[in-house]
Coordinates of C-alpha atoms in Angstrom, one line a residue:
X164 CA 99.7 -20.8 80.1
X165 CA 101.6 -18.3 82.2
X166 CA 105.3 -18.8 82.6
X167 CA 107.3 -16.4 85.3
X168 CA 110.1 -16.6 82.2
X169 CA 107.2 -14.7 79.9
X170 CA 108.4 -11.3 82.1
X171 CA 111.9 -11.3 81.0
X172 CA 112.0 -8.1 78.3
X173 CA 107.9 -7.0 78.6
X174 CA 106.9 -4.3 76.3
X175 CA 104.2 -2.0 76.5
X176 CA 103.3 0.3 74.5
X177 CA 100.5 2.2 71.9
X178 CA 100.3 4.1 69.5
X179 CA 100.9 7.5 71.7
X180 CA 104.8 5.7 72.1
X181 CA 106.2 5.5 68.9
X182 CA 107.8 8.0 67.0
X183 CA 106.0 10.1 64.1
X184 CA 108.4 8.7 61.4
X185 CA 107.5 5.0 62.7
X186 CA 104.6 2.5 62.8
X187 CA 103.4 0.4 66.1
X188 CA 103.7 -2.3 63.7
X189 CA 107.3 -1.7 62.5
X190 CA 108.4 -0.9 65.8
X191 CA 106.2 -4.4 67.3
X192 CA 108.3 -6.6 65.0
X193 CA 111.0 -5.0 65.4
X194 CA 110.7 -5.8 69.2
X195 CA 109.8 -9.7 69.0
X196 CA 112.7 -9.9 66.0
X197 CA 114.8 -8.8 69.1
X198 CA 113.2 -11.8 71.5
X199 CA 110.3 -10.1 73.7
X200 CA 109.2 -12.3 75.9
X201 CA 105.0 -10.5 76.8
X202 CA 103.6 -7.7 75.1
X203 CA 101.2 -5.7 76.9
X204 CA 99.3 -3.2 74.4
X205 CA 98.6 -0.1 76.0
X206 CA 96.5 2.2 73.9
X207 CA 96.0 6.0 76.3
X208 CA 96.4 9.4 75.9
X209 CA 94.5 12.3 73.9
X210 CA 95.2 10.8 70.0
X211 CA 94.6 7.1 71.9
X212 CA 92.3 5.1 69.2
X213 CA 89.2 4.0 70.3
X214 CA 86.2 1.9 69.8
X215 CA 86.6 0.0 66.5
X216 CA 89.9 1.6 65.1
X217 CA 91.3 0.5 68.8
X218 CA 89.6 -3.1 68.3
X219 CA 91.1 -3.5 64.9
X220 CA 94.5 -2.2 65.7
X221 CA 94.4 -4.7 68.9
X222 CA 93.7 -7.6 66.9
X223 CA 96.7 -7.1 64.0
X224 CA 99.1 -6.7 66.5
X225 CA 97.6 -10.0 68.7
X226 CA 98.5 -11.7 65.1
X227 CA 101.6 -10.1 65.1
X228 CA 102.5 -12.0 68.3
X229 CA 100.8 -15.0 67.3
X230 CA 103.8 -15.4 65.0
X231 CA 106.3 -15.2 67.3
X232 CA 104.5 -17.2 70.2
X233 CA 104.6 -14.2 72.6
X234 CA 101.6 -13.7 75.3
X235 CA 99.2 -10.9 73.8
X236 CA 98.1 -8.5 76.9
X237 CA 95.6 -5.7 76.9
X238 CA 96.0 -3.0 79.3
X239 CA 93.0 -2.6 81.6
X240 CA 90.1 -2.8 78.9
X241 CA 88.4 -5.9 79.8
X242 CA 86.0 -5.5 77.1
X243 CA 88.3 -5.5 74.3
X244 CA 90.5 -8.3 76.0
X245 CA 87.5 -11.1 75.6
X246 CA 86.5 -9.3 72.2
X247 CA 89.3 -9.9 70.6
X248 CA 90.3 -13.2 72.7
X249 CA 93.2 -11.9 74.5
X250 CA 96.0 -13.9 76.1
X251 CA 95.6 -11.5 79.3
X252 CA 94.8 -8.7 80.8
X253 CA 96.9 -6.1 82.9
X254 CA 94.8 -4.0 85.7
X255 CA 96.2 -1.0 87.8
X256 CA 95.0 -0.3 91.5
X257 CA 92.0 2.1 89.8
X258 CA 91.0 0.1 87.1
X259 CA 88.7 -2.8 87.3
X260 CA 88.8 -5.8 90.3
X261 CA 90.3 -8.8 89.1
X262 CA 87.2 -10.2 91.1
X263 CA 84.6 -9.1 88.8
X264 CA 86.4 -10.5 85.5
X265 CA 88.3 -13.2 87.0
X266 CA 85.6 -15.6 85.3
X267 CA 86.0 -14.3 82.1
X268 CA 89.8 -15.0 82.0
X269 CA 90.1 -18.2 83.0
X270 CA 93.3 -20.6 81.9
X271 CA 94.3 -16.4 80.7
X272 CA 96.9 -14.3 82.1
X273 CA 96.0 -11.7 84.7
X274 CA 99.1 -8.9 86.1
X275 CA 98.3 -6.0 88.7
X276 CA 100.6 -3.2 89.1
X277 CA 101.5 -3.3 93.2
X278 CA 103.4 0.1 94.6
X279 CA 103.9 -0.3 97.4
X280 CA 102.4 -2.1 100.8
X281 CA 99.6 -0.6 101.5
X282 CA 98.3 -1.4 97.7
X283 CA 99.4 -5.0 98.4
X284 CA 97.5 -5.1 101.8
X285 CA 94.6 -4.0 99.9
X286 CA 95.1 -6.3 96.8
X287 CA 93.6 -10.0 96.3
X288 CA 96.2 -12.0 94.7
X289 CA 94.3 -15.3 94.5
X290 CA 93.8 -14.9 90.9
X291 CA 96.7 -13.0 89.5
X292 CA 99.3 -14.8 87.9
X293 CA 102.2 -11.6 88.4
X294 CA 102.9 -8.1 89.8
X295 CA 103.6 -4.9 88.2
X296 CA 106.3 -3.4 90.9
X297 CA 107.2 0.3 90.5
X298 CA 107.9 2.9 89.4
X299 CA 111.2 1.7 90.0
X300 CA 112.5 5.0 88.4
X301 CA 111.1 8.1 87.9
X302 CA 109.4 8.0 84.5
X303 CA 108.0 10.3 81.9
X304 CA 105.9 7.7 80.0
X305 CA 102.6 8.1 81.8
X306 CA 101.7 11.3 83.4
X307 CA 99.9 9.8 86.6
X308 CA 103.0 7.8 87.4
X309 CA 103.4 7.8 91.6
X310 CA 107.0 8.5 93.2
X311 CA 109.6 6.3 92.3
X312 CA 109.6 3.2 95.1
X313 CA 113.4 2.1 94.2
X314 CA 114.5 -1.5 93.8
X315 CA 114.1 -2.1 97.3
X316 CA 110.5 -2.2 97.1
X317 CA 111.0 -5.5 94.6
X318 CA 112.8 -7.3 97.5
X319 CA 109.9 -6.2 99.9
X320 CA 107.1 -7.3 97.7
X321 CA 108.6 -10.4 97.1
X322 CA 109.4 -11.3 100.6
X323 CA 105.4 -10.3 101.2
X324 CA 103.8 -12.8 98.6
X325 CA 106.1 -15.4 99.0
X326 CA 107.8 -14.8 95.7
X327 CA 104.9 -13.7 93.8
X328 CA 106.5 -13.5 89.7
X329 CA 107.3 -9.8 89.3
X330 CA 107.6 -7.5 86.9
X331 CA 109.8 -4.2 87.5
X332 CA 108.4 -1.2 85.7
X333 CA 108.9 2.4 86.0
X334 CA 111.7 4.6 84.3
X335 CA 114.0 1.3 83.2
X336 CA 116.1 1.6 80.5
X337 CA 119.3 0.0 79.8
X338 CA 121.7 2.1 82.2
X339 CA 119.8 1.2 85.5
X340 CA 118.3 -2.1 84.7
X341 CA 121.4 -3.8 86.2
X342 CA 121.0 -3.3 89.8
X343 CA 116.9 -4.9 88.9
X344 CA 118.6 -8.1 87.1
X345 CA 120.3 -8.0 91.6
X346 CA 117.1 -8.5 92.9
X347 CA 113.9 -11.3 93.0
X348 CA 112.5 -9.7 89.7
X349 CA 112.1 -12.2 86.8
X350 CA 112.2 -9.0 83.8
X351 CA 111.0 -5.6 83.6
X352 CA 108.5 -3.7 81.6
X353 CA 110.1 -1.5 79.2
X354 CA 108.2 1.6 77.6
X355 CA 109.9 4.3 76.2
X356 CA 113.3 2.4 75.6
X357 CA 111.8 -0.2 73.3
X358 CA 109.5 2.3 71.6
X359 CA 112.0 5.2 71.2
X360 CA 115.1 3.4 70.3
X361 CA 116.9 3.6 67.1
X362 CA 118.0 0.5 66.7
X363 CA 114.4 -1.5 68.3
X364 CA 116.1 -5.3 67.9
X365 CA 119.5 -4.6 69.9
X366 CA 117.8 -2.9 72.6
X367 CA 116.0 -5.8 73.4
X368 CA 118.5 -8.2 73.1
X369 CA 120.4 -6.0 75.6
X370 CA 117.9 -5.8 78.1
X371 CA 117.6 -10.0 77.7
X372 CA 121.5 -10.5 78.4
X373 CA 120.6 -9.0 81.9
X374 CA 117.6 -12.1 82.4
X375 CA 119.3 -14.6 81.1

């Protein structure tokens, strides 16, 4: 079951994230050694694997987090998220309406990446157990990434659903998350300063001090 605490230190990522030199699955451990709290895989790009290569991959690093009791997310493949018996599933304003898996996932966890207003006025929340808020930052980890919205835009969101868990995501890495650990946020979701770090396991516990 869905805990707000499970957003603390979120990390996403696939293989197009990690370095050449590395493995998803070093750099996975390395990250739930280092006390993630959700990890949201997140498989995209040109070299992104697919169909069974993408299955199998999905499920050894489900087992991975089996070990360490963290929530197992896919990113916005509903499909492969009741194939491989997901703990949740993570959709963006383009990708499929929680309203047409919503009976798939029950007793699962379900996030939506919210903007800004108008994508909240246009969002139905009923069924969705968090919020996505950004980009908080301006970010070079996905190429379709919208204008930053600022911290603000947490605050705003949060007065709007009545404080609705929410994730902060966007261009975080450890010398901006502070003014995000000031606002109604319970963690953020970390990309690129997980993935790319060189030493995986402090990073996250530095990111944790700020959600304590």
């Amino acid at each position: 079951m869905f805990q707000p605490e499970d957003l603390k230190v979120y990390f996403i990522c696939g293989t197009q994230d990690i370095p050449e030199d590395r493995t998803i699955h070093e750099v996975l451990t390395e990250a739930l050694e280092g006390g993630i709290t959700m990890y949201q895989f997140r498989e995209k790009g040109p070299n992104a694997k697919t169909g069974n290569a993408k299955k199998e991959l999905a499920q050894s690093l489900k087992q991975l987090c089996e070990q360490y009791h963290v929530p197992f997310i896919v990113n916005d493949d509903v499909e492969l998220a009741e194939l491989i018996d997901a703990d949740g599933i993570h959709v963006g304003q383009d990708d499929a309406k929680v309203n047409t898996f919503k009976t798939h996932f029950k007793n699962k966890i379900i996030g939506l990446s919210v903007g800004n207003e108008t994508e909240l006025a246009q969002s139905d929340l009923t069924d969705v157990d968090y919020i996505g808020v950004g980009p908080i930052f301006k970010t070079g980890s996905k190429d379709d990434a919208s204008d930053p919205v600022g911290t603000e835009m947490i605050e705003t969101l949060h007065e709007k659903t009545n404080g609705m868990p929410i994730v902060a995501i966007g261009g975080i890495a450890l010398n901006n998350v502070e003014p995000i650990a000031q606002t109604h946020a319970q963690g953020v979701s970390v990309i690129s300063a997980i993935a790319q770090s060189s030493n995986v396991k402090e990073t996250v516990r530095n990111f944790l001090q700020y959600f304590k």
